[in-house]
One Martini backbone bead per residue (centre of mass of N, CA, C, O) as a GRO file, in nm:
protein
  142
    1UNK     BB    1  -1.365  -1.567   0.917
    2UNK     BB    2  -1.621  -1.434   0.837
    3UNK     BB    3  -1.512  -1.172   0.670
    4UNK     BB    4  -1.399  -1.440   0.435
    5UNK     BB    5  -1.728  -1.531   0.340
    6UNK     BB    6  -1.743  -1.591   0.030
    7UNK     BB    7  -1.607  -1.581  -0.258
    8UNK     BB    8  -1.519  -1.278  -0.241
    9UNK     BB    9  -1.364  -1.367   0.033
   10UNK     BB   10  -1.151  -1.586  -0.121
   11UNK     BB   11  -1.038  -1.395  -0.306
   12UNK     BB   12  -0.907  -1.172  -0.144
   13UNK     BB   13  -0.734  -1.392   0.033
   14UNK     BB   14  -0.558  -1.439  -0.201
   15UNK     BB   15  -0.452  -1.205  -0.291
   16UNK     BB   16  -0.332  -1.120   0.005
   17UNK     BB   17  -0.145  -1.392  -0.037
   18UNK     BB   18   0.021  -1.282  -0.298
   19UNK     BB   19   0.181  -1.076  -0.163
   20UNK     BB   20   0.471  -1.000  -0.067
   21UNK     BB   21   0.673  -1.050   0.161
   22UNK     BB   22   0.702  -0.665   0.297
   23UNK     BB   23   0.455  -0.555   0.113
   24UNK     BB   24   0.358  -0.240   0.156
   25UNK     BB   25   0.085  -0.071   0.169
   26UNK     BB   26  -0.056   0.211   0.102
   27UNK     BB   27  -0.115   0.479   0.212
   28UNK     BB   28  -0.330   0.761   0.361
   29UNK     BB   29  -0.493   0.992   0.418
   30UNK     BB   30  -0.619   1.078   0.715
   31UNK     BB   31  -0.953   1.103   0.777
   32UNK     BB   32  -1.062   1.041   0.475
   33UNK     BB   33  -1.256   1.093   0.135
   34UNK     BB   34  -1.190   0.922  -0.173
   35UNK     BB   35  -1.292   1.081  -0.440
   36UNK     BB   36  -1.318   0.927  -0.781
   37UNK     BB   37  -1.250   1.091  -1.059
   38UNK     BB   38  -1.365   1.150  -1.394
   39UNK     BB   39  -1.441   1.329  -1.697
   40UNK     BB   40  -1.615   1.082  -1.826
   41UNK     BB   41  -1.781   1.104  -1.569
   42UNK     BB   42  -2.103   1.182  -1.483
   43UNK     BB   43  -2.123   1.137  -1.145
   44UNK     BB   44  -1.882   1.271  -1.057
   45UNK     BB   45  -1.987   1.550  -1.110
   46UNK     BB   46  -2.224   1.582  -0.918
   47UNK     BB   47  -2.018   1.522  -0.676
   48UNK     BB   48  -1.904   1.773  -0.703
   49UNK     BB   49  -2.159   1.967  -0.643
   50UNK     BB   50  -2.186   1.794  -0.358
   51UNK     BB   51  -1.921   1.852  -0.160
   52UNK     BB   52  -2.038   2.059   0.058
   53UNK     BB   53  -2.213   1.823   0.186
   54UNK     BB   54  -2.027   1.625   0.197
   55UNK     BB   55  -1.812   1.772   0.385
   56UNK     BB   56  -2.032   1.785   0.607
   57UNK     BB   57  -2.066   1.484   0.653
   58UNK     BB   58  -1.777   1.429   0.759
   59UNK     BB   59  -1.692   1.629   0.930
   60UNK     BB   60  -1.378   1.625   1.037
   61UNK     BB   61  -1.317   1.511   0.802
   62UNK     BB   62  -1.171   1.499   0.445
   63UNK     BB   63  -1.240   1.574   0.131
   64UNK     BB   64  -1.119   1.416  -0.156
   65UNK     BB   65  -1.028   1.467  -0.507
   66UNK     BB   66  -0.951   1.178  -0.715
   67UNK     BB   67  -0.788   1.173  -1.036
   68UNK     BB   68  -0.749   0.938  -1.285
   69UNK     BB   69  -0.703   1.176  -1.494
   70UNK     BB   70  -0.565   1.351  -1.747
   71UNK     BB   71  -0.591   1.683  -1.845
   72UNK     BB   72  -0.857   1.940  -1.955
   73UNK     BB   73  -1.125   1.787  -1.826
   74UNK     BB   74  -0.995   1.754  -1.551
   75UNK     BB   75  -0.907   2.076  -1.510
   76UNK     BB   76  -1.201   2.170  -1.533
   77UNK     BB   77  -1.313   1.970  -1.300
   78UNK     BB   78  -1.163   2.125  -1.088
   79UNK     BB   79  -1.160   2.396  -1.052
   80UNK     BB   80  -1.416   2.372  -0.840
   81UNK     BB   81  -1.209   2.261  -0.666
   82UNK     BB   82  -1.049   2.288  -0.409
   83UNK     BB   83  -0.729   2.276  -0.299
   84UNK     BB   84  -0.773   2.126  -0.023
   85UNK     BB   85  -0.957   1.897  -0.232
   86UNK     BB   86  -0.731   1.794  -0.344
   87UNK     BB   87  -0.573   1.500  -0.529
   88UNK     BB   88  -0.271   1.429  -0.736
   89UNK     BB   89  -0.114   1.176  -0.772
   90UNK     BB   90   0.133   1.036  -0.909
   91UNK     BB   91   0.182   0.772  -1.114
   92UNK     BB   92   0.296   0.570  -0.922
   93UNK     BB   93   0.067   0.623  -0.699
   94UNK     BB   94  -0.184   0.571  -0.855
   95UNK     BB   95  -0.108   0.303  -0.927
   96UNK     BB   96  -0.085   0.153  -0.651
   97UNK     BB   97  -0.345   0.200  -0.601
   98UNK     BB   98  -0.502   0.077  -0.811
   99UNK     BB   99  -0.405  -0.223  -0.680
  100UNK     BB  100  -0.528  -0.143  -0.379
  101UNK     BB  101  -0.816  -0.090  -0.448
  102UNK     BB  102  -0.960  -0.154  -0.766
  103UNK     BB  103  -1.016  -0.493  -0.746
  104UNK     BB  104  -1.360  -0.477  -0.673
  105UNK     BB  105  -1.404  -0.230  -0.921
  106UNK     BB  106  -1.628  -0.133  -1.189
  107UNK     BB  107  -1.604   0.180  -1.135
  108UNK     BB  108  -1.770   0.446  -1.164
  109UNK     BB  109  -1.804   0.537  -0.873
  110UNK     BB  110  -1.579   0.607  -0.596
  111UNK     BB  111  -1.499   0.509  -0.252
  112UNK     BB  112  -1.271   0.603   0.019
  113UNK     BB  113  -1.216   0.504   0.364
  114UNK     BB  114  -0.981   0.663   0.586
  115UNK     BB  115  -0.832   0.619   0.868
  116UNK     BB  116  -0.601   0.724   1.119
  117UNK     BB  117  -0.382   0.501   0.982
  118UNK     BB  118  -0.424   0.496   0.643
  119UNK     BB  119  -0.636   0.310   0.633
  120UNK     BB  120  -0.903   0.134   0.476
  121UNK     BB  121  -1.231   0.088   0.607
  122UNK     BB  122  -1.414   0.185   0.336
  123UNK     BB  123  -1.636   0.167   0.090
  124UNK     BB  124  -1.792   0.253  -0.238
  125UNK     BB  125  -2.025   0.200  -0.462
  126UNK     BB  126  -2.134   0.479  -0.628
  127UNK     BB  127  -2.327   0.714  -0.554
  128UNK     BB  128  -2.234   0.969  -0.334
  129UNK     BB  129  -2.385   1.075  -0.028
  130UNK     BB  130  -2.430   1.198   0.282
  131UNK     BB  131  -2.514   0.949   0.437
  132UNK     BB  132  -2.258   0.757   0.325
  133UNK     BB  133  -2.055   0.928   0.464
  134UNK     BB  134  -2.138   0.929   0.753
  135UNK     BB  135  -2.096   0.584   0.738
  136UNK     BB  136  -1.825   0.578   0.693
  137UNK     BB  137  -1.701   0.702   0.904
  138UNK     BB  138  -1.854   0.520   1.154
  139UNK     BB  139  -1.729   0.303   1.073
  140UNK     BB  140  -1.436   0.451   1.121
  141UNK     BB  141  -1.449   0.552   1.378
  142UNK     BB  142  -1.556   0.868   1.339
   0.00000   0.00000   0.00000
């Protein structure tokens, strides 16, 4: 019970409390390290320009970058973007991640470690660092 001591952890059990019984959490590419971001996130940008640090710091781990939003500035924006490192879910997919990922964030930059079973295993919010990836894979047993 101590994971769920502080407002924001009686929130988060209320939340988890409301789904309705049966409803499965939606899974994710194992053993990846989710950067969201957006074309009109300037921090977002920077990330980009880091992922080759920031992939060298996933170690096996794969860095995914997940566009949440759609058009010209996003196709732009991904570019620069290896193609296997890209990640992007049709818009019912989208819709259920943010239901189920981004309720306790306030914008971008975010980013979610998953684990090698498909479940989120750690979040960061703010621009992600190679140190902060590290510190994600090795949170989630990596």
């Amino acid at each position: 019970m101590k994971r769920w001591a502080g407002f924001g952890g009686w929130a988060a059990a209320l939340m988890l409390a409301a789904v309705p019984a049966g409803a499965a959490a939606p899974t994710y590419p194992a053993r990846t390290i989710l950067l969201f971001v957006a074309s009109w996130c300037a921090p977002c940008h920077g990330e980009i320009a880091a992922l080759p640090r920031l992939s060298e710091a996933a170690g096996s781990w794969t860095v995914l970058v997940v566009p949440i939003d759609r058009g010209r500035a996003t196709a732009a924006m991904l570019a620069g973007v290896p193609v296997a490192q890209r990640w992007v879910p049709d818009a019912a997919r989208m819709a259920a991640m943010r239901d189920d990922l981004f309720g306790g964030t306030a914008g971008l930059p975010f980013s979610v470690a998953v684990g090698g079973d498909g479940r989120p295993c750690g979040v960061h919010r703010g621009v992600l660092s190679a140190a902060r990836v590290a510190a994600l894979r090795a949170g989630c047993g990596g």
